[in-house]
């Protein structure tokens, strides 16, 4: 069984600030903000939501098919996917732009500041989801606006059940568009902040959203997850990590585990529990695609 994962493929430049952002930013001076952070540690990783989710699902024994776009500098990423045994057949190569780039700075409390250049990701809508016998599941994760809109419609038209997880892409859409995504989707997953925004823009509570799909999961970071099914909520306990090293990619590790559980026909609560476990393993490793299970 294969799962098409629509989303970004990106290079992550990850920097570590040894202090606290809150100690460097003066709340009463935000109108003239001018700060500089010394970052002794810097590294470059393979990232992007589709790539990270595919990595997680592959580790769990699944067959991920990332659908996204890379730029003229994306050759290394394509080779990386092939080395991992992940097919790049649905990855578009765009030669007149760069692969998406995320510059992520993390402080000592694991707070993050991110700057993101979308690059080739804005052409991801040129790839199309079509029905195929081996494709049984899909996911819409953060991607170009047009790609997210069109791929959701294409999943529905192809009869492929999919997870709508807008992540940091959620603010691109108004309430009407988000409501339409929900009506097309089979499952919805958001973190607690995104969940509040989703509720405000659609006018629907978590209970109401869960009645429109097969289930809604709201992740709560270190507090676990809320799993909503048909208006009823179950709290899934968190998994304690061996160490807290780097939060980058934890949500994507969770998403890959969710897809694996859905492929197995598990309950949504059991899928979320596995997501918590894989996320806890990932947070103990640096980078979004360097952990092992």
mmCIF file of C-alpha atoms in Angstrom:
data_model
loop_
_atom_site.group_PDB
_atom_site.id
_atom_site.type_symbol
_atom_site.label_atom_id
_atom_site.label_comp_id
_atom_site.label_asym_id
_atom_site.label_seq_id
_atom_site.Cartn_x
_atom_site.Cartn_y
_atom_site.Cartn_z
ATOM 1 C CA UNK A 1 0.000 0.000 0.000
ATOM 2 C CA UNK A 2 1.419 3.386 -1.008
ATOM 3 C CA UNK A 3 0.655 6.823 0.413
ATOM 4 C CA UNK A 4 0.998 10.044 -1.600
ATOM 5 C CA UNK A 5 2.360 12.806 0.630
ATOM 6 C CA UNK A 6 1.806 16.258 -0.838
ATOM 7 C CA UNK A 7 4.006 18.927 0.676
ATOM 8 C CA UNK A 8 7.278 20.768 0.666
ATOM 9 C CA UNK A 9 10.740 19.407 -0.060
ATOM 10 C CA UNK A 10 13.291 21.767 1.399
ATOM 11 C CA UNK A 11 16.781 22.261 2.691
ATOM 12 C CA UNK A 12 16.888 23.263 6.365
ATOM 13 C CA UNK A 13 19.671 25.484 7.655
ATOM 14 C CA UNK A 14 19.474 24.974 11.407
ATOM 15 C CA UNK A 15 21.172 27.304 13.868
ATOM 16 C CA UNK A 16 21.448 27.019 17.639
ATOM 17 C CA UNK A 17 21.262 30.122 19.819
ATOM 18 C CA UNK A 18 22.582 29.335 23.283
ATOM 19 C CA UNK A 19 20.540 32.011 25.041
ATOM 20 C CA UNK A 20 16.823 32.761 25.192
ATOM 21 C CA UNK A 21 14.983 34.813 22.602
ATOM 22 C CA UNK A 22 12.862 36.348 25.343
ATOM 23 C CA UNK A 23 15.969 37.837 26.975
ATOM 24 C CA UNK A 24 17.038 39.541 23.737
ATOM 25 C CA UNK A 25 13.720 41.030 22.623
ATOM 26 C CA UNK A 26 12.351 44.027 24.523
ATOM 27 C CA UNK A 27 8.532 43.965 24.380
ATOM 28 C CA UNK A 28 8.230 47.770 24.502
ATOM 29 C CA UNK A 29 10.680 48.183 21.604
ATOM 30 C CA UNK A 30 9.066 45.867 19.039
ATOM 31 C CA UNK A 31 8.293 48.834 16.751
ATOM 32 C CA UNK A 32 12.051 49.324 16.230
ATOM 33 C CA UNK A 33 13.124 45.691 16.480
ATOM 34 C CA UNK A 34 16.788 45.229 15.594
ATOM 35 C CA UNK A 35 18.366 42.122 17.099
ATOM 36 C CA UNK A 36 21.295 39.889 16.289
ATOM 37 C CA UNK A 37 21.778 36.348 17.589
ATOM 38 C CA UNK A 38 25.183 34.673 17.805
ATOM 39 C CA UNK A 39 24.760 31.075 16.602
ATOM 40 C CA UNK A 40 27.925 29.008 17.231
ATOM 41 C CA UNK A 41 26.347 25.829 15.811
ATOM 42 C CA UNK A 42 25.044 25.602 12.249
ATOM 43 C CA UNK A 43 24.208 22.689 9.972
ATOM 44 C CA UNK A 44 22.266 21.980 6.781
ATOM 45 C CA UNK A 45 19.749 19.143 6.630
ATOM 46 C CA UNK A 46 17.319 17.610 4.182
ATOM 47 C CA UNK A 47 13.852 18.733 5.229
ATOM 48 C CA UNK A 48 10.462 19.952 4.103
ATOM 49 C CA UNK A 49 7.210 18.444 5.303
ATOM 50 C CA UNK A 50 6.752 15.890 2.497
ATOM 51 C CA UNK A 51 10.361 14.730 2.776
ATOM 52 C CA UNK A 52 10.259 14.446 6.559
ATOM 53 C CA UNK A 53 6.910 12.643 6.615
ATOM 54 C CA UNK A 54 8.112 10.240 3.917
ATOM 55 C CA UNK A 55 11.246 9.535 5.961
ATOM 56 C CA UNK A 56 9.163 8.670 9.043
ATOM 57 C CA UNK A 57 6.736 6.459 7.129
ATOM 58 C CA UNK A 58 9.590 4.643 5.364
ATOM 59 C CA UNK A 59 11.276 3.877 8.710
ATOM 60 C CA UNK A 60 8.017 2.282 9.842
ATOM 61 C CA UNK A 61 7.909 0.033 6.780
ATOM 62 C CA UNK A 62 5.514 2.027 4.620
ATOM 63 C CA UNK A 63 5.711 3.028 0.962
ATOM 64 C CA UNK A 64 5.694 6.821 0.849
ATOM 65 C CA UNK A 65 5.368 8.708 -2.433
ATOM 66 C CA UNK A 66 6.285 12.353 -1.775
ATOM 67 C CA UNK A 67 4.688 14.792 -4.223
ATOM 68 C CA UNK A 68 6.417 18.149 -4.395
ATOM 69 C CA UNK A 69 8.967 20.203 -6.262
ATOM 70 C CA UNK A 70 12.716 20.822 -6.049
ATOM 71 C CA UNK A 71 14.803 23.435 -7.827
ATOM 72 C CA UNK A 72 18.004 23.462 -9.829
ATOM 73 C CA UNK A 73 19.916 22.578 -6.645
ATOM 74 C CA UNK A 74 17.652 19.600 -5.888
ATOM 75 C CA UNK A 75 19.792 16.824 -7.370
ATOM 76 C CA UNK A 76 21.192 15.888 -3.965
ATOM 77 C CA UNK A 77 17.684 15.605 -2.552
ATOM 78 C CA UNK A 78 16.563 13.283 -5.360
ATOM 79 C CA UNK A 79 19.618 11.088 -4.767
ATOM 80 C CA UNK A 80 18.841 11.120 -1.032
ATOM 81 C CA UNK A 81 15.304 9.840 -1.644
ATOM 82 C CA UNK A 82 16.517 7.067 -3.915
ATOM 83 C CA UNK A 83 19.170 6.040 -1.365
ATOM 84 C CA UNK A 84 16.434 5.762 1.275
ATOM 85 C CA UNK A 85 14.345 3.605 -1.049
ATOM 86 C CA UNK A 86 11.744 6.352 -1.511
ATOM 87 C CA UNK A 87 10.512 6.801 -5.072
ATOM 88 C CA UNK A 88 10.928 10.358 -6.442
ATOM 89 C CA UNK A 89 8.505 9.673 -9.313
ATOM 90 C CA UNK A 90 6.132 12.411 -8.138
ATOM 91 C CA UNK A 91 8.849 15.007 -7.507
ATOM 92 C CA UNK A 92 8.966 17.850 -10.053
ATOM 93 C CA UNK A 93 12.340 19.357 -10.990
ATOM 94 C CA UNK A 94 12.152 23.119 -11.662
ATOM 95 C CA UNK A 95 15.378 24.370 -13.198
ATOM 96 C CA UNK A 96 14.900 28.142 -12.999
ATOM 97 C CA UNK A 97 14.587 28.459 -9.220
ATOM 98 C CA UNK A 98 16.039 27.107 -5.978
ATOM 99 C CA UNK A 99 14.648 24.332 -3.817
ATOM 100 C CA UNK A 100 12.657 25.691 -0.885
ATOM 101 C CA UNK A 101 14.908 26.822 1.951
ATOM 102 C CA UNK A 102 14.096 27.063 5.666
ATOM 103 C CA UNK A 103 16.395 28.977 8.009
ATOM 104 C CA UNK A 104 15.562 27.808 11.525
ATOM 105 C CA UNK A 105 17.024 29.210 14.734
ATOM 106 C CA UNK A 106 16.378 27.426 18.044
ATOM 107 C CA UNK A 107 17.066 28.855 21.497
ATOM 108 C CA UNK A 108 17.894 27.003 24.700
ATOM 109 C CA UNK A 109 14.179 26.576 25.531
ATOM 110 C CA UNK A 110 13.511 25.007 22.095
ATOM 111 C CA UNK A 111 11.644 28.090 20.892
ATOM 112 C CA UNK A 112 12.144 28.602 17.160
ATOM 113 C CA UNK A 113 12.321 31.482 14.693
ATOM 114 C CA UNK A 114 12.025 30.416 11.049
ATOM 115 C CA UNK A 115 12.481 32.248 7.749
ATOM 116 C CA UNK A 116 11.210 30.328 4.722
ATOM 117 C CA UNK A 117 11.871 30.850 1.002
ATOM 118 C CA UNK A 118 9.342 28.783 -0.998
ATOM 119 C CA UNK A 119 11.270 28.610 -4.289
ATOM 120 C CA UNK A 120 10.273 25.592 -6.395
ATOM 121 C CA UNK A 121 7.503 24.721 -3.937
ATOM 122 C CA UNK A 122 5.322 27.331 -5.649
ATOM 123 C CA UNK A 123 5.278 25.102 -8.742
ATOM 124 C CA UNK A 124 4.140 21.967 -6.892
ATOM 125 C CA UNK A 125 0.601 22.346 -8.265
ATOM 126 C CA UNK A 126 1.921 21.199 -11.657
ATOM 127 C CA UNK A 127 2.018 17.656 -10.262
ATOM 128 C CA UNK A 128 -1.363 15.916 -10.200
ATOM 129 C CA UNK A 129 -2.867 13.225 -7.997
ATOM 130 C CA UNK A 130 -4.423 10.479 -10.095
ATOM 131 C CA UNK A 131 -6.029 7.170 -9.110
ATOM 132 C CA UNK A 132 -3.680 4.176 -9.106
ATOM 133 C CA UNK A 133 -4.267 0.685 -7.780
ATOM 134 C CA UNK A 134 -1.439 0.765 -5.224
ATOM 135 C CA UNK A 135 -2.238 4.237 -3.827
ATOM 136 C CA UNK A 136 -4.638 3.841 -0.903
ATOM 137 C CA UNK A 137 -3.959 6.912 1.222
ATOM 138 C CA UNK A 138 -2.906 10.535 0.947
ATOM 139 C CA UNK A 139 -1.927 13.586 2.950
ATOM 140 C CA UNK A 140 -2.080 17.319 2.326
ATOM 141 C CA UNK A 141 0.722 18.924 4.343
ATOM 142 C CA UNK A 142 2.117 22.485 4.076
ATOM 143 C CA UNK A 143 2.874 23.303 0.439
ATOM 144 C CA UNK A 144 2.215 25.996 -2.147
ATOM 145 C CA UNK A 145 -1.281 27.456 -1.878
ATOM 146 C CA UNK A 146 -2.407 26.306 -5.330
ATOM 147 C CA UNK A 147 -0.954 22.840 -4.767
ATOM 148 C CA UNK A 148 -2.854 22.372 -1.496
ATOM 149 C CA UNK A 149 -6.139 23.487 -3.049
ATOM 150 C CA UNK A 150 -5.799 21.408 -6.205
ATOM 151 C CA UNK A 151 -4.375 18.264 -4.617
ATOM 152 C CA UNK A 152 -7.245 18.119 -2.109
ATOM 153 C CA UNK A 153 -9.741 18.219 -4.976
ATOM 154 C CA UNK A 154 -7.740 15.588 -6.866
ATOM 155 C CA UNK A 155 -7.606 13.193 -3.900
ATOM 156 C CA UNK A 156 -11.379 13.454 -3.564
ATOM 157 C CA UNK A 157 -11.956 12.957 -7.282
ATOM 158 C CA UNK A 158 -9.623 9.925 -7.291
ATOM 159 C CA UNK A 159 -11.449 8.353 -4.352
ATOM 160 C CA UNK A 160 -8.287 8.373 -2.210
ATOM 161 C CA UNK A 161 -8.930 9.031 1.508
ATOM 162 C CA UNK A 162 -6.569 11.707 2.815
ATOM 163 C CA UNK A 163 -5.430 13.577 5.893
ATOM 164 C CA UNK A 164 -5.686 17.370 5.811
ATOM 165 C CA UNK A 165 -2.837 18.762 7.923
ATOM 166 C CA UNK A 166 -2.364 22.405 6.888
ATOM 167 C CA UNK A 167 0.322 23.154 9.498
ATOM 168 C CA UNK A 168 2.044 26.489 8.963
ATOM 169 C CA UNK A 169 0.164 26.829 5.675
ATOM 170 C CA UNK A 170 -3.174 27.314 7.450
ATOM 171 C CA UNK A 171 -3.039 31.168 7.542
ATOM 172 C CA UNK A 172 -3.067 31.238 3.700
ATOM 173 C CA UNK A 173 -6.732 30.199 3.647
ATOM 174 C CA UNK A 174 -9.937 31.904 4.723
ATOM 175 C CA UNK A 175 -12.788 30.245 6.564
ATOM 176 C CA UNK A 176 -14.683 29.221 3.441
ATOM 177 C CA UNK A 177 -11.614 27.547 1.937
ATOM 178 C CA UNK A 178 -10.754 25.751 5.175
ATOM 179 C CA UNK A 179 -14.329 24.507 5.503
ATOM 180 C CA UNK A 180 -14.100 23.126 1.963
ATOM 181 C CA UNK A 181 -10.822 21.350 2.791
ATOM 182 C CA UNK A 182 -12.528 19.721 5.778
ATOM 183 C CA UNK A 183 -15.487 18.614 3.682
ATOM 184 C CA UNK A 184 -13.117 16.999 1.156
ATOM 185 C CA UNK A 185 -10.861 15.345 3.750
ATOM 186 C CA UNK A 186 -11.193 12.039 5.574
ATOM 187 C CA UNK A 187 -9.181 13.101 8.656
ATOM 188 C CA UNK A 188 -7.908 16.454 9.959
ATOM 189 C CA UNK A 189 -4.834 17.021 12.128
ATOM 190 C CA UNK A 190 -3.587 20.295 13.631
ATOM 191 C CA UNK A 191 -1.595 21.446 16.631
ATOM 192 C CA UNK A 192 -3.339 23.333 19.418
ATOM 193 C CA UNK A 193 -2.557 26.800 18.015
ATOM 194 C CA UNK A 194 -3.642 25.817 14.512
ATOM 195 C CA UNK A 195 -6.735 24.195 15.970
ATOM 196 C CA UNK A 196 -7.797 27.483 17.556
ATOM 197 C CA UNK A 197 -7.220 29.340 14.280
ATOM 198 C CA UNK A 198 -9.114 26.663 12.340
ATOM 199 C CA UNK A 199 -12.038 26.981 14.722
ATOM 200 C CA UNK A 200 -12.069 30.778 14.556
ATOM 201 C CA UNK A 201 -11.989 30.883 10.760
ATOM 202 C CA UNK A 202 -14.572 28.170 10.115
ATOM 203 C CA UNK A 203 -16.792 28.917 13.090
ATOM 204 C CA UNK A 204 -16.733 25.221 13.998
ATOM 205 C CA UNK A 205 -15.644 23.705 17.291
ATOM 206 C CA UNK A 206 -13.364 20.652 17.449
ATOM 207 C CA UNK A 207 -16.410 18.523 18.174
ATOM 208 C CA UNK A 208 -18.223 19.897 15.121
ATOM 209 C CA UNK A 209 -15.226 19.387 12.836
ATOM 210 C CA UNK A 210 -14.868 15.787 14.033
ATOM 211 C CA UNK A 211 -18.458 15.082 12.977
ATOM 212 C CA UNK A 212 -17.690 16.176 9.416
ATOM 213 C CA UNK A 213 -14.741 13.767 8.997
ATOM 214 C CA UNK A 214 -13.676 10.367 10.331
ATOM 215 C CA UNK A 215 -11.680 12.060 13.070
ATOM 216 C CA UNK A 216 -9.743 15.131 14.193
ATOM 217 C CA UNK A 217 -6.465 15.067 16.103
ATOM 218 C CA UNK A 218 -5.170 18.124 17.957
ATOM 219 C CA UNK A 219 -1.552 17.666 19.051
ATOM 220 C CA UNK A 220 -0.541 19.319 22.325
ATOM 221 C CA UNK A 221 3.247 18.996 22.240
ATOM 222 C CA UNK A 222 4.510 17.643 25.526
ATOM 223 C CA UNK A 223 0.936 17.134 26.757
ATOM 224 C CA UNK A 224 0.005 14.469 24.196
ATOM 225 C CA UNK A 225 -2.970 14.667 21.809
ATOM 226 C CA UNK A 226 -6.707 15.199 21.767
ATOM 227 C CA UNK A 227 -8.423 12.687 19.489
ATOM 228 C CA UNK A 228 -11.912 13.763 18.453
ATOM 229 C CA UNK A 229 -14.240 11.216 16.846
ATOM 230 C CA UNK A 230 -17.911 11.980 16.218
ATOM 231 C CA UNK A 231 -17.914 14.800 18.759
ATOM 232 C CA UNK A 232 -16.264 12.830 21.575
ATOM 233 C CA UNK A 233 -12.720 13.512 22.762
ATOM 234 C CA UNK A 234 -10.041 11.119 24.050
ATOM 235 C CA UNK A 235 -6.761 12.368 25.502
ATOM 236 C CA UNK A 236 -3.770 10.319 24.336
ATOM 237 C CA UNK A 237 -0.911 10.587 26.818
ATOM 238 C CA UNK A 238 2.486 11.920 25.749
ATOM 239 C CA UNK A 239 5.615 9.802 25.415
ATOM 240 C CA UNK A 240 8.567 10.934 27.511
ATOM 241 C CA UNK A 241 11.674 11.479 25.327
ATOM 242 C CA UNK A 242 15.090 10.201 26.345
ATOM 243 C CA UNK A 243 16.404 13.726 25.767
ATOM 244 C CA UNK A 244 15.223 17.000 24.257
ATOM 245 C CA UNK A 245 17.814 17.855 21.623
ATOM 246 C CA UNK A 246 16.046 19.373 18.597
ATOM 247 C CA UNK A 247 12.302 19.834 17.949
ATOM 248 C CA UNK A 248 12.758 20.401 14.196
ATOM 249 C CA UNK A 249 10.656 17.869 12.301
ATOM 250 C CA UNK A 250 8.856 16.386 15.323
ATOM 251 C CA UNK A 251 5.457 17.167 13.847
ATOM 252 C CA UNK A 252 6.431 15.508 10.583
ATOM 253 C CA UNK A 253 7.693 12.391 12.384
ATOM 254 C CA UNK A 254 4.283 12.292 14.102
ATOM 255 C CA UNK A 255 2.489 12.638 10.747
ATOM 256 C CA UNK A 256 4.424 9.730 9.229
ATOM 257 C CA UNK A 257 3.458 7.522 12.168
ATOM 258 C CA UNK A 258 -0.168 8.594 11.789
ATOM 259 C CA UNK A 259 -0.144 7.486 8.152
ATOM 260 C CA UNK A 260 1.405 4.155 9.114
ATOM 261 C CA UNK A 261 -1.318 3.499 11.661
ATOM 262 C CA UNK A 262 -4.063 4.476 9.234
ATOM 263 C CA UNK A 263 -2.597 2.065 6.678
ATOM 264 C CA UNK A 264 -2.898 -0.700 9.266
ATOM 265 C CA UNK A 265 -6.541 0.147 9.950
ATOM 266 C CA UNK A 266 -5.846 1.175 13.541
ATOM 267 C CA UNK A 267 -8.090 3.409 15.620
ATOM 268 C CA UNK A 268 -7.195 7.094 15.487
ATOM 269 C CA UNK A 269 -6.175 7.026 19.165
ATOM 270 C CA UNK A 270 -3.723 4.185 18.530
ATOM 271 C CA UNK A 271 -2.318 6.065 15.510
ATOM 272 C CA UNK A 272 -1.831 9.160 17.683
ATOM 273 C CA UNK A 273 -0.087 7.117 20.385
ATOM 274 C CA UNK A 274 2.424 5.835 17.831
ATOM 275 C CA UNK A 275 2.873 9.403 16.605
ATOM 276 C CA UNK A 276 3.712 10.518 20.140
ATOM 277 C CA UNK A 277 6.264 7.735 20.439
ATOM 278 C CA UNK A 278 7.999 8.476 17.131
ATOM 279 C CA UNK A 279 7.979 12.204 17.868
ATOM 280 C CA UNK A 280 9.664 11.532 21.223
ATOM 281 C CA UNK A 281 12.353 9.490 19.453
ATOM 282 C CA UNK A 282 12.919 12.211 16.870
ATOM 283 C CA UNK A 283 13.272 15.047 19.397
ATOM 284 C CA UNK A 284 16.289 13.245 20.883
ATOM 285 C CA UNK A 285 18.177 13.564 17.557
ATOM 286 C CA UNK A 286 19.391 16.597 15.650
ATOM 287 C CA UNK A 287 17.762 17.326 12.312
ATOM 288 C CA UNK A 288 14.454 16.171 10.853
ATOM 289 C CA UNK A 289 15.770 13.089 9.017
ATOM 290 C CA UNK A 290 18.607 11.719 11.147
ATOM 291 C CA UNK A 291 16.815 9.601 13.753
ATOM 292 C CA UNK A 292 16.378 5.825 13.635
ATOM 293 C CA UNK A 293 13.734 3.507 15.090
#
